Amino acid sequence: MAMSHPNQVRIDLSALRHNFRLAKRAFSGRPLLAVVKADAYGHGAEQVARALHDEGAEMFGVAHLREAESLRRLGLVQPILLFCGADPGDAGVLADLGLVPMLFDLELARALDAAGRARGRRIPVHLKIDTGMGRVGFRPEELDQVLAALAALRHVAIEGVVSHLAMADEREHPWSDRQYDTFAACLERVRQAGFQPRWVHLSNSAGLFGREFPLCNLARPGISLYGGLPGEGFRHLDLKPVMSFVSRVAQVKKVPAGTGISYGHRFVTRQESLLAAIPVGYSDGYLRALTNRAQVLIRGRRVPLVGRVCMNWILADVGALPRVAVGDPVTLLGTDGSECIRGDELAGWADTIDYEIFCLLGSCNPRCYLGR
Ligand SMILES: *Cc1c(COP(=O)(O)O)cnc(C)c1O
């Protein structure tokens, strides 16, 4: 990483470990599958997986095969679940790397069966059921037919049964109870068909911290590990922010009243103003929707952005900080002194969620790691 680059994403691995331990306690010590898809929500899958492996994560979850392949190259030996399934043509690779797809497609099951037969063993899958998320998974109405088809595939083992919650971010939402009831009924049908799934799981972070699902023996936290907010009802949790995003002041200048600022002059100074130019923009994942809405931290104080977010520039009104100077650190996400801008606050200014902010900032900027 070029240290001369002004913008940097910092990842606090100690905070990550703290959050993992909090999730572990909330799940009464039962096994956790750490979700590290999307390069660990922009935090770096390699470093995150290493730290959480040390912390005792029992399994890992990614979206796609190539993410899992790079974790295997690191030497990670734990089970890795592929949330987006896999191409049937990759069945042999899955078998050889010990990767476990969430299964929602019988063609993949048939390919895995052939791969298992060729290797003289059974290939594990987690059966994905759509209990009311309305995204992927077999529908409960087609479950019996699916189970009959799977029963004929002697080299595929249903090692897990899994579903995903649609409304868990709203803690008391009755839809989660409906989904759990549907899930329980489906699980019963799986067992009656003669399968003995070892793992039963439903919860993302919100489900894990918000509810108890007695049948489940595995949970899949993602955002909470990164110190994000699983939903409004979770502010009481002691989740520590893991990612911060910092830059430096590149120019300080005084402008007269009535000066139009940045493209479109979407901000016009009302009085003589002191402005700081900061070399961050939407190409760094700092969304244009933050125009005239966000704040940044300089010298431990909150100051407002003025004018449009450009591709590589933003401007802050630093009239409250007369001693501000070129080179001063600027915190766009994270803590400076007693002030903190958390992911959900930054996300709120852009009408989005912290998940998206983390993925964007983390993938657009050089990262460095603190703690261990
Ligand atoms: C991303 C994902 C998770 C993790 O969700 P968080 O809200 O980040 O905790 C869990 N399960 C599935 C199927 C997912 O796609």
Coordinates of N, CA and C in Angstrom, one line a residue, residues 50-230:
R50 N -8.8 -14.9 9.2 CA -7.7 -15.3 10.1 C -8.0 -15.0 11.5
A51 N -8.5 -13.8 11.8 CA -8.7 -13.3 13.2 C -9.9 -14.1 13.8
L52 N -10.9 -14.4 13.0 CA -12.1 -15.1 13.5 C -11.8 -16.6 13.7
H53 N -10.9 -17.1 12.8 CA -10.4 -18.5 13.0 C -9.7 -18.6 14.4
D54 N -8.9 -17.6 14.7 CA -8.2 -17.6 16.0 C -9.2 -17.5 17.1
E55 N -10.3 -16.8 16.9 CA -11.3 -16.6 17.9 C -12.2 -17.8 18.0
G56 N -12.1 -18.8 17.1 CA -12.8 -20.0 17.3 C -14.1 -20.1 16.4
A57 N -14.2 -19.3 15.3 CA -15.3 -19.5 14.4 C -15.4 -20.9 13.9
E58 N -16.5 -21.5 13.9 CA -16.6 -22.9 13.5 C -16.7 -23.1 12.0
M59 N -17.4 -22.1 11.4 CA -17.6 -22.2 9.9 C -17.5 -20.8 9.3
F60 N -17.4 -20.7 8.0 CA -17.4 -19.4 7.3 C -18.4 -19.5 6.2
G61 N -18.9 -18.3 5.8 CA -19.9 -18.2 4.7 C -19.4 -17.1 3.7
V62 N -19.5 -17.5 2.5 CA -19.2 -16.6 1.4 C -20.3 -16.7 0.4
A63 N -20.3 -15.8 -0.6 CA -21.4 -15.9 -1.6 C -21.0 -16.8 -2.7
H64 N -19.7 -16.7 -3.2 CA -19.3 -17.4 -4.5 C -18.1 -18.3 -4.3
L65 N -18.0 -19.2 -5.2 CA -16.9 -20.2 -5.2 C -15.5 -19.5 -5.1
R66 N -15.3 -18.4 -5.9 CA -14.0 -17.9 -6.0 C -13.5 -17.3 -4.6
E67 N -14.5 -16.8 -3.9 CA -14.2 -16.3 -2.5 C -13.7 -17.4 -1.6
A68 N -14.4 -18.6 -1.8 CA -14.0 -19.7 -1.0 C -12.7 -20.3 -1.4
E69 N -12.4 -20.3 -2.7 CA -11.1 -20.8 -3.1 C -10.0 -20.0 -2.5
S70 N -10.2 -18.6 -2.4 CA -9.0 -17.9 -1.9 C -8.9 -18.1 -0.4
L71 N -10.0 -18.4 0.3 CA -9.8 -18.7 1.7 C -9.1 -20.1 1.9
R72 N -9.4 -21.0 1.0 CA -8.7 -22.3 1.1 C -7.2 -22.1 0.8
R73 N -6.9 -21.2 -0.2 CA -5.5 -21.0 -0.5 C -4.7 -20.4 0.7
L74 N -5.5 -19.7 1.6 CA -4.9 -19.2 2.9 C -4.6 -20.3 3.8
G75 N -5.2 -21.5 3.6 CA -5.0 -22.6 4.5 C -6.1 -22.8 5.5
L76 N -7.2 -22.0 5.3 CA -8.4 -22.2 6.2 C -9.0 -23.5 6.0
V77 N -9.2 -24.3 7.0 CA -9.7 -25.7 6.9 C -11.1 -25.9 7.3
Q78 N -11.7 -24.9 7.9 CA -13.1 -25.0 8.4 C -14.1 -25.2 7.2
P79 N -15.3 -25.7 7.5 CA -16.3 -25.8 6.5 C -16.6 -24.4 6.0
I80 N -16.8 -24.2 4.7 CA -17.1 -23.0 4.1 C -18.4 -23.2 3.3
L81 N -19.5 -22.4 3.6 CA -20.7 -22.5 3.0 C -20.8 -21.5 1.8
L82 N -21.3 -21.9 0.7 CA -21.5 -21.0 -0.5 C -23.0 -20.6 -0.5
F83 N -23.2 -19.3 -0.2 CA -24.6 -18.9 0.0 C -25.3 -18.8 -1.4
C84 N -24.5 -18.6 -2.5 CA -25.2 -18.5 -3.8 C -25.1 -19.8 -4.5
G85 N -24.9 -20.9 -3.8 CA -24.9 -22.2 -4.5 C -23.6 -22.3 -5.3
A86 N -23.7 -23.0 -6.5 CA -22.6 -23.2 -7.3 C -23.1 -23.6 -8.7
D87 N -22.2 -23.5 -9.7 CA -22.5 -24.0 -11.0 C -22.3 -25.5 -11.0
P88 N -23.3 -26.3 -11.6 CA -23.1 -27.7 -11.6 C -21.7 -28.2 -12.1
G89 N -21.2 -27.4 -13.1 CA -19.9 -27.7 -13.7 C -18.8 -27.6 -12.7
D90 N -19.0 -27.0 -11.5 CA -17.9 -26.9 -10.5 C -18.1 -27.9 -9.4
A91 N -19.0 -28.9 -9.6 CA -19.2 -29.9 -8.5 C -18.0 -30.6 -8.0
G92 N -17.1 -30.9 -9.0 CA -15.8 -31.6 -8.6 C -14.9 -30.7 -7.7
V93 N -14.9 -29.4 -8.1 CA -14.1 -28.5 -7.3 C -14.6 -28.4 -5.9
L94 N -15.9 -28.3 -5.8 CA -16.5 -28.2 -4.4 C -16.2 -29.5 -3.6
A95 N -16.3 -30.6 -4.2 CA -16.0 -31.9 -3.5 C -14.5 -31.9 -3.1
D96 N -13.6 -31.4 -4.0 CA -12.2 -31.5 -3.7 C -11.7 -30.5 -2.6
L97 N -12.4 -29.3 -2.6 CA -12.1 -28.3 -1.7 C -12.9 -28.3 -0.4
G98 N -13.8 -29.3 -0.3 CA -14.6 -29.4 0.9 C -15.5 -28.2 1.1
L99 N -16.1 -27.7 0.0 CA -17.0 -26.5 0.1 C -18.4 -27.0 0.1
V100 N -19.3 -26.3 0.8 CA -20.6 -26.8 1.0 C -21.6 -25.8 0.5
P101 N -22.3 -26.2 -0.6 CA -23.3 -25.2 -1.1 C -24.6 -25.2 -0.3
M102 N -25.2 -24.0 -0.3 CA -26.6 -23.9 0.1 C -27.3 -24.4 -1.2
L103 N -28.1 -25.5 -1.0 CA -28.7 -26.2 -2.2 C -30.1 -25.7 -2.4
F104 N -30.4 -25.2 -3.6 CA -31.7 -24.8 -4.0 C -32.0 -25.1 -5.5
D105 N -31.2 -26.1 -6.0 CA -31.2 -26.4 -7.4 C -30.8 -27.9 -7.5
L106 N -31.8 -28.7 -8.1 CA -31.5 -30.1 -8.2 C -30.5 -30.5 -9.2
E107 N -30.3 -29.7 -10.2 CA -29.2 -30.0 -11.1 C -27.9 -30.0 -10.5
L108 N -27.6 -29.1 -9.6 CA -26.4 -29.1 -8.8 C -26.3 -30.3 -8.0
A109 N -27.4 -30.7 -7.4 CA -27.4 -31.9 -6.5 C -27.0 -33.1 -7.3
R110 N -27.5 -33.2 -8.6 CA -27.2 -34.4 -9.4 C -25.7 -34.4 -9.8
A111 N -25.2 -33.2 -10.0 CA -23.7 -33.1 -10.4 C -22.9 -33.4 -9.1
L112 N -23.3 -33.0 -7.9 CA -22.6 -33.3 -6.7 C -22.6 -34.9 -6.5
D113 N -23.8 -35.4 -6.8 CA -23.9 -36.9 -6.6 C -22.9 -37.6 -7.5
A114 N -22.8 -37.2 -8.7 CA -21.8 -37.8 -9.6 C -20.4 -37.6 -9.1
A115 N -20.1 -36.4 -8.6 CA -18.7 -36.1 -8.1 C -18.5 -37.0 -6.9
G116 N -19.5 -37.2 -6.0 CA -19.3 -38.0 -4.8 C -19.1 -39.4 -5.2
R117 N -19.9 -39.9 -6.2 CA -19.7 -41.3 -6.6 C -18.3 -41.6 -7.1
A118 N -17.8 -40.6 -7.9 CA -16.5 -40.8 -8.5 C -15.4 -40.8 -7.4
R119 N -15.7 -40.2 -6.3 CA -14.7 -40.1 -5.2 C -15.0 -41.1 -4.1
G120 N -16.1 -41.8 -4.2 CA -16.4 -42.8 -3.2 C -16.8 -42.2 -1.8
R121 N -17.4 -41.0 -1.8 CA -17.9 -40.5 -0.6 C -19.1 -39.6 -0.8
R122 N -19.7 -39.2 0.3 CA -20.9 -38.3 0.2 C -20.6 -36.9 0.3
I123 N -21.2 -36.0 -0.5 CA -20.9 -34.6 -0.6 C -21.9 -33.9 0.2
P124 N -21.5 -33.1 1.2 CA -22.5 -32.4 2.1 C -23.1 -31.2 1.4
V125 N -24.4 -31.0 1.7 CA -25.1 -29.7 1.2 C -25.9 -29.2 2.4
H126 N -26.3 -27.9 2.4 CA -27.3 -27.4 3.3 C -28.5 -27.1 2.5
L127 N -29.6 -27.7 2.7 CA -30.8 -27.5 2.0 C -31.4 -26.2 2.3
K128 N -31.6 -25.3 1.3 CA -32.1 -24.0 1.5 C -33.6 -23.9 1.2
I129 N -34.3 -23.5 2.2 CA -35.8 -23.4 2.1 C -36.3 -22.0 2.2
D130 N -37.1 -21.6 1.3 CA -37.7 -20.2 1.3 C -38.9 -20.2 2.2
T131 N -38.7 -19.9 3.5 CA -39.9 -19.9 4.4 C -40.6 -18.6 4.5
G132 N -40.2 -17.6 3.6 CA -40.9 -16.3 3.6 C -40.0 -15.1 3.4
M133 N -38.8 -15.4 3.0 CA -37.9 -14.3 2.6 C -38.2 -13.9 1.2
G134 N -38.7 -14.9 0.4 CA -39.1 -14.6 -1.0 C -37.9 -14.3 -1.8
R135 N -36.8 -15.0 -1.6 CA -35.6 -14.8 -2.4 C -35.2 -16.1 -3.0
V136 N -34.2 -16.8 -2.5 CA -33.9 -18.1 -3.1 C -34.2 -19.2 -2.1
G137 N -34.2 -20.4 -2.5 CA -34.6 -21.6 -1.7 C -35.8 -22.3 -2.3
F138 N -35.9 -23.6 -2.0 CA -37.0 -24.4 -2.4 C -38.2 -23.9 -1.6
R139 N -39.4 -23.8 -2.3 CA -40.6 -23.4 -1.6 C -41.1 -24.6 -0.8
P140 N -41.8 -24.4 0.3 CA -42.3 -25.5 1.1 C -43.2 -26.4 0.3
E141 N -44.0 -25.8 -0.6 CA -44.9 -26.7 -1.5 C -44.2 -27.7 -2.3
E142 N -42.9 -27.4 -2.6 CA -42.2 -28.4 -3.5 C -41.3 -29.3 -2.7
L143 N -41.3 -29.1 -1.4 CA -40.3 -29.8 -0.6 C -40.4 -31.3 -0.7
D144 N -41.6 -31.9 -0.7 CA -41.7 -33.4 -0.7 C -41.1 -33.9 -2.0
Q145 N -41.4 -33.3 -3.1 CA -40.8 -33.7 -4.4 C -39.3 -33.6 -4.4
V146 N -38.8 -32.5 -3.8 CA -37.3 -32.3 -3.7 C -36.7 -33.4 -2.9
L147 N -37.3 -33.7 -1.7 CA -36.7 -34.7 -0.9 C -36.7 -36.1 -1.5
A148 N -37.8 -36.3 -2.3 CA -37.8 -37.6 -3.0 C -36.7 -37.7 -4.0
A149 N -36.5 -36.6 -4.7 CA -35.4 -36.6 -5.7 C -34.0 -36.7 -5.0
L150 N -33.8 -36.1 -3.8 CA -32.6 -36.2 -3.1 C -32.3 -37.5 -2.5
A151 N -33.4 -38.2 -2.2 CA -33.3 -39.5 -1.6 C -32.7 -40.5 -2.6
A152 N -32.9 -40.2 -3.8 CA -32.3 -41.1 -4.9 C -30.8 -40.9 -5.1
L153 N -30.3 -39.7 -4.6 CA -28.9 -39.4 -4.8 C -28.1 -39.9 -3.6
R154 N -27.5 -41.0 -3.7 CA -26.9 -41.7 -2.6 C -25.6 -41.0 -2.1
H155 N -25.0 -40.2 -3.0 CA -23.7 -39.5 -2.7 C -23.9 -38.1 -2.3
V156 N -25.1 -37.6 -2.0 CA -25.3 -36.3 -1.5 C -25.9 -36.4 -0.1
A157 N -25.3 -35.7 0.8 CA -25.8 -35.7 2.2 C -26.4 -34.4 2.6
I158 N -27.6 -34.4 3.1 CA -28.2 -33.1 3.6 C -27.6 -32.9 5.0
E159 N -26.6 -32.2 5.1 CA -25.9 -32.0 6.4 C -26.5 -30.8 7.2
G160 N -27.2 -29.9 6.5 CA -27.9 -28.8 7.1 C -29.2 -28.4 6.5
V161 N -30.0 -27.8 7.3 CA -31.3 -27.2 6.7 C -31.3 -25.8 7.1
V162 N -31.5 -24.9 6.2 CA -31.3 -23.5 6.4 C -32.4 -22.7 5.7
S163 N -32.7 -21.5 6.4 CA -33.6 -20.5 5.8 C -33.1 -19.2 6.2
H164 N -33.7 -18.1 5.7 CA -33.2 -16.8 5.9 C -34.4 -15.9 6.3
L165 N -34.2 -15.0 7.3 CA -35.3 -14.1 7.8 C -35.4 -12.8 7.0
A166 N -36.7 -12.4 6.7 CA -36.9 -11.2 5.9 C -37.1 -10.0 6.8
M167 N -37.5 -10.1 8.0 CA -38.0 -9.0 8.8 C -37.3 -8.9 10.2
A168 N -36.2 -9.7 10.3 CA -35.6 -9.8 11.7 C -35.0 -8.4 12.2
D169 N -34.7 -7.5 11.3 CA -34.2 -6.2 11.7 C -35.2 -5.4 12.5
E170 N -36.5 -5.8 12.4 CA -37.6 -5.3 13.3 C -37.8 -6.3 14.3
R171 N -37.3 -6.0 15.5 CA -37.2 -7.1 16.5 C -38.4 -7.9 16.8
E172 N -39.6 -7.3 16.9 CA -40.8 -8.0 17.4 C -41.6 -8.4 16.2
H173 N -41.1 -8.3 15.0 CA -42.0 -8.5 13.8 C -42.6 -10.0 13.8
P174 N -43.9 -10.1 13.7 CA -44.5 -11.4 13.8 C -44.1 -12.3 12.6
W175 N -43.7 -11.7 11.5 CA -43.3 -12.5 10.3 C -42.2 -13.5 10.7
S176 N -41.3 -13.1 11.6 CA -40.2 -14.0 12.0 C -40.8 -15.2 12.7
D177 N -41.8 -15.1 13.5 CA -42.5 -16.2 14.1 C -43.1 -17.1 13.0
R178 N -43.8 -16.5 12.1 CA -44.3 -17.3 11.0 C -43.3 -18.1 10.2
Q179 N -42.1 -17.4 10.0 CA -41.1 -18.1 9.2 C -40.5 -19.3 10.1
Y180 N -40.4 -19.0 11.4 CA -39.9 -20.1 12.2 C -40.8 -21.3 12.2
D181 N -42.1 -21.0 12.3 CA -43.1 -22.1 12.3 C -43.0 -22.9 11.0
T182 N -42.9 -22.2 9.9 CA -42.8 -22.9 8.6 C -41.5 -23.7 8.6
F183 N -40.5 -23.1 9.1 CA -39.1 -23.7 9.1 C -39.2 -25.0 9.9
A184 N -39.8 -25.0 11.1 CA -39.9 -26.1 11.9 C -40.7 -27.2 11.2
A185 N -41.8 -26.9 10.6 CA -42.6 -27.9 9.9 C -41.8 -28.5 8.7
C186 N -41.0 -27.7 8.0 CA -40.2 -28.2 6.9 C -39.1 -29.2 7.5
L187 N -38.5 -28.8 8.6 CA -37.5 -29.6 9.2 C -38.0 -31.0 9.5
E188 N -39.3 -30.9 10.1 CA -39.9 -32.2 10.4 C -40.1 -33.1 9.2
R189 N -40.5 -32.5 8.1 CA -40.7 -33.3 6.9 C -39.3 -33.8 6.4
V190 N -38.3 -33.0 6.5 CA -37.0 -33.5 6.1 C -36.6 -34.7 6.9
R191 N -36.8 -34.7 8.2 CA -36.5 -35.8 9.1 C -37.4 -37.0 8.8
Q192 N -38.6 -36.7 8.6 CA -39.5 -37.9 8.3 C -39.2 -38.6 7.0
A193 N -38.5 -37.8 6.1 CA -38.1 -38.4 4.8 C -36.8 -39.2 5.0
G194 N -36.3 -39.3 6.2 CA -35.2 -40.1 6.5 C -33.8 -39.4 6.6
F195 N -33.8 -38.1 6.5 CA -32.6 -37.4 6.5 C -32.3 -36.9 8.0
Q196 N -31.0 -36.8 8.3 CA -30.7 -36.4 9.7 C -29.7 -35.2 9.6
P197 N -30.2 -34.0 9.3 CA -29.3 -32.9 9.2 C -28.7 -32.5 10.5
R198 N -27.4 -32.3 10.5 CA -26.7 -32.0 11.7 C -26.9 -30.5 12.1
W199 N -27.0 -29.7 11.1 CA -27.0 -28.2 11.3 C -28.4 -27.7 10.9
V200 N -28.9 -26.9 11.8 CA -30.2 -26.2 11.6 C -30.0 -24.7 11.9
H201 N -30.2 -23.9 10.8 CA -29.9 -22.5 11.1 C -30.8 -21.5 10.3
L202 N -31.1 -20.4 10.9 CA -32.1 -19.5 10.4 C -31.6 -18.0 10.6
S203 N -30.8 -17.8 11.6 CA -30.5 -16.4 12.0 C -29.3 -15.7 11.3
N204 N -29.6 -14.5 10.9 CA -28.5 -13.5 10.6 C -28.2 -12.8 11.9
S205 N -27.5 -11.7 11.9 CA -27.2 -10.9 13.1 C -28.5 -10.5 13.9
A206 N -29.5 -10.0 13.1 CA -30.7 -9.5 13.8 C -31.4 -10.7 14.5
G207 N -31.5 -11.8 13.8 CA -32.1 -13.0 14.4 C -31.3 -13.5 15.6
L208 N -30.0 -13.5 15.5 CA -29.2 -14.0 16.6 C -29.3 -13.1 17.8
F209 N -29.2 -11.8 17.7 CA -29.3 -10.9 18.8 C -30.7 -10.6 19.3
G210 N -31.7 -10.9 18.4 CA -33.0 -10.4 18.7 C -34.0 -11.5 19.2
R211 N -33.7 -12.8 19.0 CA -34.6 -13.8 19.3 C -34.0 -15.1 19.6
E212 N -34.8 -16.0 20.1 CA -34.3 -17.4 20.4 C -35.1 -18.3 19.5
F213 N -34.5 -19.1 18.7 CA -35.1 -20.1 17.9 C -34.6 -21.5 18.4
P214 N -35.4 -22.2 19.2 CA -34.9 -23.3 19.9 C -34.4 -24.5 19.1
L215 N -34.9 -24.6 17.8 CA -34.5 -25.7 17.0 C -33.1 -25.5 16.4
C216 N -32.6 -24.2 16.5 CA -31.4 -23.9 15.7 C -30.1 -24.1 16.5
N217 N -29.1 -24.7 15.9 CA -27.9 -25.0 16.6 C -26.7 -24.3 15.9
L218 N -27.0 -23.4 15.0 CA -25.9 -22.6 14.3 C -26.5 -21.3 13.9
A219 N -25.7 -20.2 13.9 CA -26.2 -18.9 13.5 C -25.2 -18.3 12.5
R220 N -25.6 -17.3 11.7 CA -24.8 -16.8 10.6 C -24.7 -15.2 10.8
P221 N -23.9 -14.8 11.7 CA -23.8 -13.3 11.9 C -22.8 -12.7 10.8
G222 N -23.2 -11.6 10.3 CA -22.4 -10.8 9.4 C -22.1 -9.4 9.9
I223 N -23.1 -8.5 9.7 CA -22.9 -7.1 10.0 C -22.5 -6.8 11.5
S224 N -23.0 -7.6 12.4 CA -22.7 -7.4 13.8 C -21.2 -7.6 14.1
L225 N -20.6 -8.6 13.3 CA -19.2 -8.8 13.6 C -18.4 -7.5 13.2
Y226 N -18.9 -6.8 12.2 CA -18.2 -5.6 11.8 C -18.6 -4.3 12.5
G227 N -19.4 -4.6 13.6 CA -19.8 -3.4 14.4 C -21.0 -2.6 13.8
G228 N -21.6 -3.2 12.8 CA -22.7 -2.5 12.2 C -24.0 -2.7 13.0
L229 N -25.0 -2.0 12.6 CA -26.3 -2.1 13.4 C -27.2 -3.1 12.6
P230 N -27.6 -4.2 13.3 CA -28.5 -5.1 12.6 C -29.9 -4.5 12.4

